[in-house]
Coordinates of C-alpha atoms (C1' of nucleotides) in Angstrom, one line a residue:
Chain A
X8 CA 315.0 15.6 215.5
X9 CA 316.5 12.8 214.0
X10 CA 317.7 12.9 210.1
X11 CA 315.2 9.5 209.2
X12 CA 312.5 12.0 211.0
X13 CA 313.2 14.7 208.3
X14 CA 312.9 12.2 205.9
X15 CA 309.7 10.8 206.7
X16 CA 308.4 14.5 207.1
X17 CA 309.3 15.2 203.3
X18 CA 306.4 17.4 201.9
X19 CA 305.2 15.5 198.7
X20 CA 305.3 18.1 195.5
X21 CA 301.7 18.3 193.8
X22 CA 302.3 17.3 190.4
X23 CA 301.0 19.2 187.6
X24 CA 298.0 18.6 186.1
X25 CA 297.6 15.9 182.9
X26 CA 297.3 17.3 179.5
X27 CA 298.5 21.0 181.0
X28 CA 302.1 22.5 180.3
X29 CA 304.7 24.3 181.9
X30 CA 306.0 26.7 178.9
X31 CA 309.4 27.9 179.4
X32 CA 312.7 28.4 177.2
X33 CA 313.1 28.0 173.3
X34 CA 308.8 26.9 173.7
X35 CA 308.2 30.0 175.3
X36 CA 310.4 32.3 172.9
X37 CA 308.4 30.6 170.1
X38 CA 305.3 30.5 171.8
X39 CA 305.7 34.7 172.6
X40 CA 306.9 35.1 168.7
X41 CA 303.8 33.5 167.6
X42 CA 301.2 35.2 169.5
X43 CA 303.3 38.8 168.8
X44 CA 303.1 38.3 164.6
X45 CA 299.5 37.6 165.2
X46 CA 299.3 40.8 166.8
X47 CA 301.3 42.7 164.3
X48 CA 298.9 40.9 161.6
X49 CA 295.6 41.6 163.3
X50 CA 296.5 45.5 163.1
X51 CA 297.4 45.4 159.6
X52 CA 293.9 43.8 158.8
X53 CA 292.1 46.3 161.3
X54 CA 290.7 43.5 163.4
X55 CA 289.8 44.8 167.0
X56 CA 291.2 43.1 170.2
X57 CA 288.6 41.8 172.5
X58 CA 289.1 39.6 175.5
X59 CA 286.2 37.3 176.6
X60 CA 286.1 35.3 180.0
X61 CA 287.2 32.0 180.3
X62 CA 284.2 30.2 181.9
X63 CA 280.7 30.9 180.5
X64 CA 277.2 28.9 181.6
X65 CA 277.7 25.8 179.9
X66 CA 274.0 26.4 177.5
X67 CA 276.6 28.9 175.6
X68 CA 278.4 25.8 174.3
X69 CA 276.0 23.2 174.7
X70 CA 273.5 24.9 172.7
X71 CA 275.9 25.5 169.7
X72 CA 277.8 23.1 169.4
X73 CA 275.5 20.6 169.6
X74 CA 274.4 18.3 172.4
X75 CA 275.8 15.1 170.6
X76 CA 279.0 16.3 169.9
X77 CA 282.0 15.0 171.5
X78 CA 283.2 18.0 172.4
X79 CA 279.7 18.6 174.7
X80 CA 279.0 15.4 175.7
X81 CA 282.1 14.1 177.1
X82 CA 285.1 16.7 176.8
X83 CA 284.1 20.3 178.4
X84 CA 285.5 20.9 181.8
X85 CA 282.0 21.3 183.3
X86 CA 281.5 22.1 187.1
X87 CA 278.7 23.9 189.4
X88 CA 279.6 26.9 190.9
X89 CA 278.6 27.7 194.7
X90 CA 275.1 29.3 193.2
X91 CA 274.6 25.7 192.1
X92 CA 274.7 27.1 188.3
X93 CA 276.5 25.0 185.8
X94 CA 279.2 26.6 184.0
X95 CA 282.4 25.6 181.8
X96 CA 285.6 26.4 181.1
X97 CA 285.1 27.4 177.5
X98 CA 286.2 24.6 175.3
X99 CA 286.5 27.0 171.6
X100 CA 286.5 30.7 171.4
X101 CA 283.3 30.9 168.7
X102 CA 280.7 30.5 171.1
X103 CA 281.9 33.2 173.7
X104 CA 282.1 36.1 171.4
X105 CA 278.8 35.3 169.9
X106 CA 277.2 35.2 172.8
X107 CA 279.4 38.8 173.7
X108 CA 278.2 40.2 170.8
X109 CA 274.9 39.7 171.3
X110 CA 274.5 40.6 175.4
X111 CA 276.7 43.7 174.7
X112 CA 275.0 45.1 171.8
X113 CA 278.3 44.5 169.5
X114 CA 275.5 44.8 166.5
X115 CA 276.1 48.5 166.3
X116 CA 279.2 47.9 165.2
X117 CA 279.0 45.0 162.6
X118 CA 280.0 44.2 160.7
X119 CA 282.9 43.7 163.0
X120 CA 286.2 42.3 162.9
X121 CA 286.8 40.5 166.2
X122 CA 290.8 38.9 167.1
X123 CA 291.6 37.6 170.4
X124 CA 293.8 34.7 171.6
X125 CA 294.2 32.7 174.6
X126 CA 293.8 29.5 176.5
X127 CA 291.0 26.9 175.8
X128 CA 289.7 23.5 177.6
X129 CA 289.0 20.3 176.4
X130 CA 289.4 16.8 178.6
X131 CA 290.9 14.8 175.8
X132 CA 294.0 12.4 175.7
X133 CA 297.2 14.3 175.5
X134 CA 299.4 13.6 172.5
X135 CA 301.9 15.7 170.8
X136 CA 300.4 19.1 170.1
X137 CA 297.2 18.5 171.9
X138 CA 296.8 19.6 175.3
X139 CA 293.8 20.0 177.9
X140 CA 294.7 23.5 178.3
X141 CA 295.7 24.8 174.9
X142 CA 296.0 28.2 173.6
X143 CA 294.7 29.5 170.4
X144 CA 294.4 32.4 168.1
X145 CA 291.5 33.4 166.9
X146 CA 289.9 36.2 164.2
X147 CA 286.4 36.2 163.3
X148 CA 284.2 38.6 161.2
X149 CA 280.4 38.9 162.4
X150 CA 277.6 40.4 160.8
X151 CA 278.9 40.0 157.3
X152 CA 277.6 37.7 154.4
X153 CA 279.7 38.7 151.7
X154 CA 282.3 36.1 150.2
X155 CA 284.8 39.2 150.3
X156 CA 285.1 38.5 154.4
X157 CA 285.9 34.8 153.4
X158 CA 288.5 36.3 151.3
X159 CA 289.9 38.5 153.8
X160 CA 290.0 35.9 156.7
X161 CA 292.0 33.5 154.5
X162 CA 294.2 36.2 153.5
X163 CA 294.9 36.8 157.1
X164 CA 295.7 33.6 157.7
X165 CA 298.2 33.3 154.9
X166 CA 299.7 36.1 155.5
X167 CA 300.3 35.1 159.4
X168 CA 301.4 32.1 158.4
X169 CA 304.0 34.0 156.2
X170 CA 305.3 36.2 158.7
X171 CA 306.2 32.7 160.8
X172 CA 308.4 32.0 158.2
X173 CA 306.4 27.8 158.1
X174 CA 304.4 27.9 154.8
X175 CA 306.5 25.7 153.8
X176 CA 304.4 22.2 153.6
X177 CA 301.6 24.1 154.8
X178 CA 298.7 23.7 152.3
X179 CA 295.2 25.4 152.3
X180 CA 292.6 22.9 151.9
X181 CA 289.5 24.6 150.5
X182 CA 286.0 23.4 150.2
X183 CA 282.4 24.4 150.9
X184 CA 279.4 22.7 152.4
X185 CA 276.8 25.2 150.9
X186 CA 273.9 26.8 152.3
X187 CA 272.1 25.2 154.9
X188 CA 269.6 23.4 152.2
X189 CA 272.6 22.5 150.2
X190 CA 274.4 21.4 153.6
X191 CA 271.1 18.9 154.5
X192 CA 270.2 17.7 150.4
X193 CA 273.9 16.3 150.8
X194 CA 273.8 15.0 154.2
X195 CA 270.6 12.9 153.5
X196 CA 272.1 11.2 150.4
X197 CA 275.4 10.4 152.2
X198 CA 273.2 8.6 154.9
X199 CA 271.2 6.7 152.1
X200 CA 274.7 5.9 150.5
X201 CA 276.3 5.1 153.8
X202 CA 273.1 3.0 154.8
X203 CA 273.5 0.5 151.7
X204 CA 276.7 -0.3 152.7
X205 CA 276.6 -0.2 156.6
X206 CA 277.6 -3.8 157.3
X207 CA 281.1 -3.3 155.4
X208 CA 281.8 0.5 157.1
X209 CA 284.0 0.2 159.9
X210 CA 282.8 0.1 163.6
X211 CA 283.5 3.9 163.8
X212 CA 282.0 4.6 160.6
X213 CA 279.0 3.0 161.4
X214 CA 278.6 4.8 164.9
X215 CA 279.7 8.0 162.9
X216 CA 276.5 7.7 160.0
X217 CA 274.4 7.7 163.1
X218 CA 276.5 10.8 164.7
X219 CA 278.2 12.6 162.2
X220 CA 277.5 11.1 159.1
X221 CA 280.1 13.7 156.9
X222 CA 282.8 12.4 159.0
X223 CA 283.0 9.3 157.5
X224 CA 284.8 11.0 154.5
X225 CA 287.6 12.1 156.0
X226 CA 287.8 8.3 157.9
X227 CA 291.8 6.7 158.2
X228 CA 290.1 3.4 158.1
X229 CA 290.9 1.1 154.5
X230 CA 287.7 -0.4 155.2
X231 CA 285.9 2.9 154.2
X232 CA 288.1 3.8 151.6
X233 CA 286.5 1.6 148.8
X234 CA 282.8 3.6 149.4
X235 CA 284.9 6.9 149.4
X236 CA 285.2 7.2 145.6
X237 CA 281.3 6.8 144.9
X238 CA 280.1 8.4 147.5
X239 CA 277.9 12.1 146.8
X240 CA 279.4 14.9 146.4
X241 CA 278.8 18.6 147.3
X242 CA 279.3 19.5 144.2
X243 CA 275.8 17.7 142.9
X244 CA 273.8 19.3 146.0
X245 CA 275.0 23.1 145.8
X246 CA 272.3 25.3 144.6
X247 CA 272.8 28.3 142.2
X248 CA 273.5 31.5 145.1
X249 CA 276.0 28.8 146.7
X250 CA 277.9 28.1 143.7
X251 CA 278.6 31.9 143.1
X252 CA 279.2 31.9 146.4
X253 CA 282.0 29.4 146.4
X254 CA 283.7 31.2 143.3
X255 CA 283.4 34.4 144.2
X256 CA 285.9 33.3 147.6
X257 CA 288.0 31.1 145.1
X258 CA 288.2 34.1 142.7
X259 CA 289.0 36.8 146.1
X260 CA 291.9 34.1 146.4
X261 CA 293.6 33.9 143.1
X262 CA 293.2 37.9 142.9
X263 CA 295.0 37.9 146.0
X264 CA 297.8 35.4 145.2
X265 CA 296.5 32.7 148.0
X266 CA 297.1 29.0 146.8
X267 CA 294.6 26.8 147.9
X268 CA 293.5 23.4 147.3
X269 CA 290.1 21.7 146.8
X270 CA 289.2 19.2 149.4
X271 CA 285.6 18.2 148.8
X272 CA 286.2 15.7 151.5
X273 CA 286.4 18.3 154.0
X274 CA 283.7 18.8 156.4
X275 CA 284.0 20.5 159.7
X276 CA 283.1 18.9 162.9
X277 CA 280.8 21.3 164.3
X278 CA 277.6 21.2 163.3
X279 CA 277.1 25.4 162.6
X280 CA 279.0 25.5 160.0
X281 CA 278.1 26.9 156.5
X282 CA 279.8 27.8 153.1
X283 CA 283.2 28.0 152.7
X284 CA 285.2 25.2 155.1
X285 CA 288.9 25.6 155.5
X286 CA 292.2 23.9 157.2
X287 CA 296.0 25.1 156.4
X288 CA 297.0 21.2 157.1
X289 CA 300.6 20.0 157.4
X290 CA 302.3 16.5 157.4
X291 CA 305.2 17.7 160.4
X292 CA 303.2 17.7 163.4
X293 CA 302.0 13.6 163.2
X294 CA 298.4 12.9 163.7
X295 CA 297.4 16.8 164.7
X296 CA 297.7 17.8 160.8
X297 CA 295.8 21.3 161.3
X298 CA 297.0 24.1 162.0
X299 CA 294.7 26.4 161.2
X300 CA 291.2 25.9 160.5
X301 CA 287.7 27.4 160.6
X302 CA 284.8 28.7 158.0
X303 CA 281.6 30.4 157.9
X304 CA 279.1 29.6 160.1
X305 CA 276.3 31.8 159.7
X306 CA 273.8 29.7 161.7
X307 CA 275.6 30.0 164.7
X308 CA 273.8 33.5 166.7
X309 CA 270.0 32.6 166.1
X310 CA 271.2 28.9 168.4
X311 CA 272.0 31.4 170.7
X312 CA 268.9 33.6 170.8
X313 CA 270.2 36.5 168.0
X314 CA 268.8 37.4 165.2
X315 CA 269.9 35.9 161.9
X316 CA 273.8 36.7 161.6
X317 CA 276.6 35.9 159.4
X318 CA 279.8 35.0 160.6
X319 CA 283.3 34.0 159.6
X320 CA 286.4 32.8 161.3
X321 CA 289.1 30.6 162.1
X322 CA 290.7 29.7 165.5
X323 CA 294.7 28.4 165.0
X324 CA 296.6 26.3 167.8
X325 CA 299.4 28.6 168.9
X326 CA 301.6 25.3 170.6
X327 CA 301.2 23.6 166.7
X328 CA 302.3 26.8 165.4
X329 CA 305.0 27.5 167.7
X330 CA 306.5 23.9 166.5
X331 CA 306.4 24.4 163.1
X332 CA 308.3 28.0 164.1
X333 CA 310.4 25.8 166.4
X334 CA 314.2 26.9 167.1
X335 CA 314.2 29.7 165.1
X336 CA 313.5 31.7 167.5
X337 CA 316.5 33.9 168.7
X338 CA 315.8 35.2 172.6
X339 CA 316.0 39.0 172.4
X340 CA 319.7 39.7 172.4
X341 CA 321.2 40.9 175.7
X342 CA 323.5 44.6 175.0
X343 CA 325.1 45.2 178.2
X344 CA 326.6 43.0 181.5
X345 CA 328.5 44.4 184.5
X346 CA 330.8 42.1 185.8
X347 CA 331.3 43.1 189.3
X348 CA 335.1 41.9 189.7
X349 CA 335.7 42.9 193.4
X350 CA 333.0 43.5 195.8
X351 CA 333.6 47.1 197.0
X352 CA 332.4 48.1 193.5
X353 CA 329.0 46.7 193.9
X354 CA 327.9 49.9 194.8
X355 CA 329.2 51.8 191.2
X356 CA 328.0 48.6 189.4
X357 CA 324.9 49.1 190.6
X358 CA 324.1 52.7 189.9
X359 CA 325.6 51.7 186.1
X360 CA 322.8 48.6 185.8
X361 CA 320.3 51.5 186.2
X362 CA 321.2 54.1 184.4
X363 CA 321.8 51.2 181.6
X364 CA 318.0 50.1 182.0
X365 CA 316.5 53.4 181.9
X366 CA 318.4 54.5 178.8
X367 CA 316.4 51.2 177.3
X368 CA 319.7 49.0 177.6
X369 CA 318.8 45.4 178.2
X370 CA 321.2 44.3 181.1
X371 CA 322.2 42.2 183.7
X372 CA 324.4 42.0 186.3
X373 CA 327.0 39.5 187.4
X374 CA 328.2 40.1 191.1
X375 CA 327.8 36.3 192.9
X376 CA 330.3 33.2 192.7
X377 CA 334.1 33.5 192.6
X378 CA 335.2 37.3 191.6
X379 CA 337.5 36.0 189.6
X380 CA 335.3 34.1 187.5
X381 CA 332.9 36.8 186.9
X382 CA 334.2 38.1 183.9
X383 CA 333.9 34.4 181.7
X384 CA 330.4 34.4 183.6
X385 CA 329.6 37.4 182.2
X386 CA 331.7 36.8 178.7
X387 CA 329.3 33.5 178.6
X388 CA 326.3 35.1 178.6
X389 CA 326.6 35.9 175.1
X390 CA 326.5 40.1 175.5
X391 CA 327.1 42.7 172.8
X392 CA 329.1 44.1 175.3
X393 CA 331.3 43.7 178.7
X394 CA 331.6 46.2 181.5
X395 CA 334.1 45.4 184.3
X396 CA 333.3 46.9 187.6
X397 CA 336.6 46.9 189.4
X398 CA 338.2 49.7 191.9
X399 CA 335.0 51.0 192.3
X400 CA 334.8 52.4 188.7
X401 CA 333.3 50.9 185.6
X402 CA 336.4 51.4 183.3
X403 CA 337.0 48.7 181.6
X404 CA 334.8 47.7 178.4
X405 CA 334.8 45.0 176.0
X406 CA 333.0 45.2 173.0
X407 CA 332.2 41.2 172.4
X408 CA 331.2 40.0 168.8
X409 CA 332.8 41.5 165.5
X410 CA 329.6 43.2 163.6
X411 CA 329.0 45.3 166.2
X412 CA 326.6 48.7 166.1
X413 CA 328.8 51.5 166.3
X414 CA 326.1 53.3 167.9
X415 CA 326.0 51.1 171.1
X416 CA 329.0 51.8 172.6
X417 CA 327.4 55.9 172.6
X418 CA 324.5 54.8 173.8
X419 CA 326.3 53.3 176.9
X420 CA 329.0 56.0 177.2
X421 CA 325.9 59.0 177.6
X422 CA 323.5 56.6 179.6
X423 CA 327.0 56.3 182.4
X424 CA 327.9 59.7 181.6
X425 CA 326.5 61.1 184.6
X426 CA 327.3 57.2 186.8
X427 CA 331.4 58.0 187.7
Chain B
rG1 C1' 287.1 6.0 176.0
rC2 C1' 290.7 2.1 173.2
rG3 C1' 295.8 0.2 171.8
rA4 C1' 301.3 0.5 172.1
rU5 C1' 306.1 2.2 174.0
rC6 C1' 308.6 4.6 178.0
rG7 C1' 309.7 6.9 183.4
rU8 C1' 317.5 6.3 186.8
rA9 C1' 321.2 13.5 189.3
rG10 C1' 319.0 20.2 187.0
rC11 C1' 319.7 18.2 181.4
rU12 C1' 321.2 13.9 178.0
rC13 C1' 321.9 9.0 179.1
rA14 C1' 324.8 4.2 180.9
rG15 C1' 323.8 0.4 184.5
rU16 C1' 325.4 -7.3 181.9
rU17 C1' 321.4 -13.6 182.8
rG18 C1' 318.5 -10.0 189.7
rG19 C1' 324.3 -9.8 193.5
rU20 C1' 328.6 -4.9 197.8
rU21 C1' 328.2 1.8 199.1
rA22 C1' 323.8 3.4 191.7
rG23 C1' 327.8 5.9 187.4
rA24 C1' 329.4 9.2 183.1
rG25 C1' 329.1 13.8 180.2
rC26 C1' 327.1 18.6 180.4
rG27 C1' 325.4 22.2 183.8
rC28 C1' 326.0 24.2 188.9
rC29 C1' 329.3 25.6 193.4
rG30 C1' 334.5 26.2 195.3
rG31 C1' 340.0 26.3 194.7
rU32 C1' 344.3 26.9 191.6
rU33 C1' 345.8 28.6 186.7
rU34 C1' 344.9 32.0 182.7
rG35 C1' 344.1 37.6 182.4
rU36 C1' 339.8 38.0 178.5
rG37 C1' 336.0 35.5 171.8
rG38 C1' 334.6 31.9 176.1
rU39 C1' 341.4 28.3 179.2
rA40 C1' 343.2 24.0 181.8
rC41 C1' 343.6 21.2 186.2
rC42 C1' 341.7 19.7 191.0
rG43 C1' 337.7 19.3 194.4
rG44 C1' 332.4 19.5 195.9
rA45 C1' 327.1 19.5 196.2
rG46 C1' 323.1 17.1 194.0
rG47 C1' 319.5 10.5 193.3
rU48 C1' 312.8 8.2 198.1
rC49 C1' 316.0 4.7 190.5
rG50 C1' 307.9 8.2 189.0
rU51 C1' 304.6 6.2 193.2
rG52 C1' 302.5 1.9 195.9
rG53 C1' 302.2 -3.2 196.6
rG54 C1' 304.3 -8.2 195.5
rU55 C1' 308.1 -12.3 194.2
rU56 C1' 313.2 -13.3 196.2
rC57 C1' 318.4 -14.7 200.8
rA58 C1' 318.8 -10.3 197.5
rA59 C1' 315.0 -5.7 192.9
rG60 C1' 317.0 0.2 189.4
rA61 C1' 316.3 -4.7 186.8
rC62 C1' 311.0 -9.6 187.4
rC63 C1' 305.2 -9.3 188.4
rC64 C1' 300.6 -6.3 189.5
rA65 C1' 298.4 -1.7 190.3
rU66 C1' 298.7 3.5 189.9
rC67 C1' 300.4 8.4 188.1
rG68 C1' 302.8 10.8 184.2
rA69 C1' 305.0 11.3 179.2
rU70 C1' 305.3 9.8 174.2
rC71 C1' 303.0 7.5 169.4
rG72 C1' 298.5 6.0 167.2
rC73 C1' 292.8 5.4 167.2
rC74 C1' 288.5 8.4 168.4
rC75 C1' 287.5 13.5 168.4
rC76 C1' 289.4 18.0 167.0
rA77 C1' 292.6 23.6 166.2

RNA sequence: GCGAUCGUAGCUCAGUUGGUUAGAGCGCCGGUUUGUGGUACCGGAGGUCGUGGGUUCAAGACCCAUCGAUCGCCCCA
């Protein structure tokens, strides 16, 4: 065969897909840091794993979050399996353990604290820390009313965020949207506001009072800006329980040393939510501000068939976290490399790398390239310390680095003890 | 779904108003040197210039389309 045949042969390489990422490197180190602290957290607040599937029949989402919303109508990856039954990847974790906890029976445990973390699904555009496969964390508490879950939640969430070392120019923006007659008082008098001054809203604005009339508070367009300042507030719709409700979290807060920040402007963009609203927001990551962000949503299990249940939560984009942590994440440091300096002690060198490993050494080996550059090879991957394998004995040590844990250099000595 | 910017070795990039065989640094591989806190020198491999059309005597460069990335809007964590 000729070598313009070869060519023409050439076996195309299937691209990845749009919006999904290949995490490797200083992304993945963050990325593993992130998800580990959560884990840490999570047992210091007593909140049990669970792991949920990633597809469910598309009525669990449809039906709670809302036919209109965006995320429903045109952003779930949606597809019919061979049964011809529609399912889809789910697009937000809330939906799936509600609808776990009520086809399991999780009721005999509740209230229950629920934290799990994974990928998620939505077909949106991709832009910096927004993916079509993302991965979140997640923690919710179902099956209890009380403010004092509020509480903990956003003490969880502080405190994680704490432990990632990137609460700096991370605030808590704090509001509530009452109880569901509070919740609908306030919505019908920002649509009768809205309505008297539809002609000068912007075009989203006006599609949004017909869709999702609270959004047009948190609106980037000047246009709506002006209406912004008279527009009704919660405040004026909230009945008596919801007010106590509201300070009773604010109060958990303080007691607790949590800053937070009103935002009466902030409304969440699923329609289930109730009460307290929450987002630890941040100017570093460009448009995709939130990093964290959730509230209760005690409507959300009867849309699903359950009986009345209370619920809080929030969900927290582990890639938007893992850049705020960014490069300050050290890799685990490597403690021991052979360098195999002439071949005939391969053998020696190898019988060292796994007495090493099972005496819970991290190690490598260097035995490929020039011999004689082995040594720098091994020098340059940054170890605490140096073995040369040479005359089919592993003599030769260098401890590298000059703070070094006396205790190493036993740990090595008893782990090869039995190796020459 | 809308708007804008950008795609050249593994990585970071250069490549003049279109003009021979597309370059550098780093990384990788090999040789010599050094003989151990990361040496120095020499050599080598590696590129369908994102992809597909078009204009032209001639395209990495210009035009169109497409795919992807980035930055906004929308939405949302």
């Amino acid at each position: 065969m000729s070598k313009s045949d070869g060519k023409s042969a050439r076996i195309a390489t299937p691209q990845a897909i749009r919006g999904t990422q290949d995490i490797f490197g200083a992304e993945a180190e963050a990325f593993a840091f992130v998800v580990e602290t959560f884990e840490r957290v999570r047992k210091l607040y007593r909140f049990r794993p669970a792991q949920m599937p990633v597809f469910e029949k598309t009525a669990v989402f449809s039906r709670s979050l809302g036919e209109t919303t965006d995320v429903v109508s045109k952003e779930m990856y949606s597809f019919d399996d061979r049964g011809g039954e529609s399912l889809t990847l789910r697009p937000e974790f809330t939906a799936g353990i509600a609808r776990a906890y009520l086809t399991n029976g999780w009721q005999q445990y509740a209230p229950v604290k629920i934290a799990t973390h994974g990928p998620l699904f939505r077909y949106e555009r991709p832009q910096k820390g927004r993916y079509r496969q993302f991965h979140q964390l997640d923690a919710e508490i179902i099956g209890a009313g009380e403010p004092l879950a509020d509480v903990e939640l956003l003490c969880m969430a502080d405190q994680l965020l704490g432990e990632l070392g990137i609460k700096d120019g991370v605030t808590l923006m704090l509001n509530t949207l009452g109880d569901g007659a509070s919740r609908e008082a306030w919505r019908a008098a920002l649509i009768e506001y809205f309505e008297a001054h539809r002609p000068d809203l912007s075009e989203d604005s006006q599609e949004r009072l017909r869709k999702n009339p609270l959004r047009i508070l948190d609106s980037k367009d000047s246009r709506d800006h002006a209406f912004l300042g008279e527009a009704p507030r919660i405040d004026d719709f909230l009945s008596g329980e919801a007010q106590d409700f509201f300070g009773a979290v604010t109060g958990g807060l303080d007691a607790a040393g949590v800053a937070w920040t009103r935002a009466p402007a902030l409304v969440r963009g699923l329609d289930y939510y109730r009460h307290t609203a929450f987002e630890f927001v941040t100017d570093r990551l460009g448009a995709q501000g939130t990093v964290l962000g959730g509230g209760r949503y005690d409507g959300l299990i009867e849309t699903l068939g359950g009986a009345p249940t209370p619920a809080v939560g929030w969900a927290a984009g582990i890639e938007r976290l893992a850049m705020l942590v960014g490069g300050e994440v050290a890799r685990d440091p490597l403690q021991v490399v052979i360098a195999v300096e002439d071949d005939d002690s391969i053998g020696v060198a190898q019988r060292g790398l796994s007495a090493l490993r099972r005496a819970d050494l991290s190690s490598e080996l260097v035995a490929s390239g020039s011999p004689r550059k082995r040594f720098d090879k091994a020098l340059k991957m940054q170890p605490r310390l140096v073995i040369s394998a040479s005359d089919q004995s592993l003599a030769r040590r260098l401890l590298v680095g000059g703070n070094d844990d006396p205790t190493l250099v036993d740990r090595v000595e008893s782990a090869l003890m039995d190796v020459e």
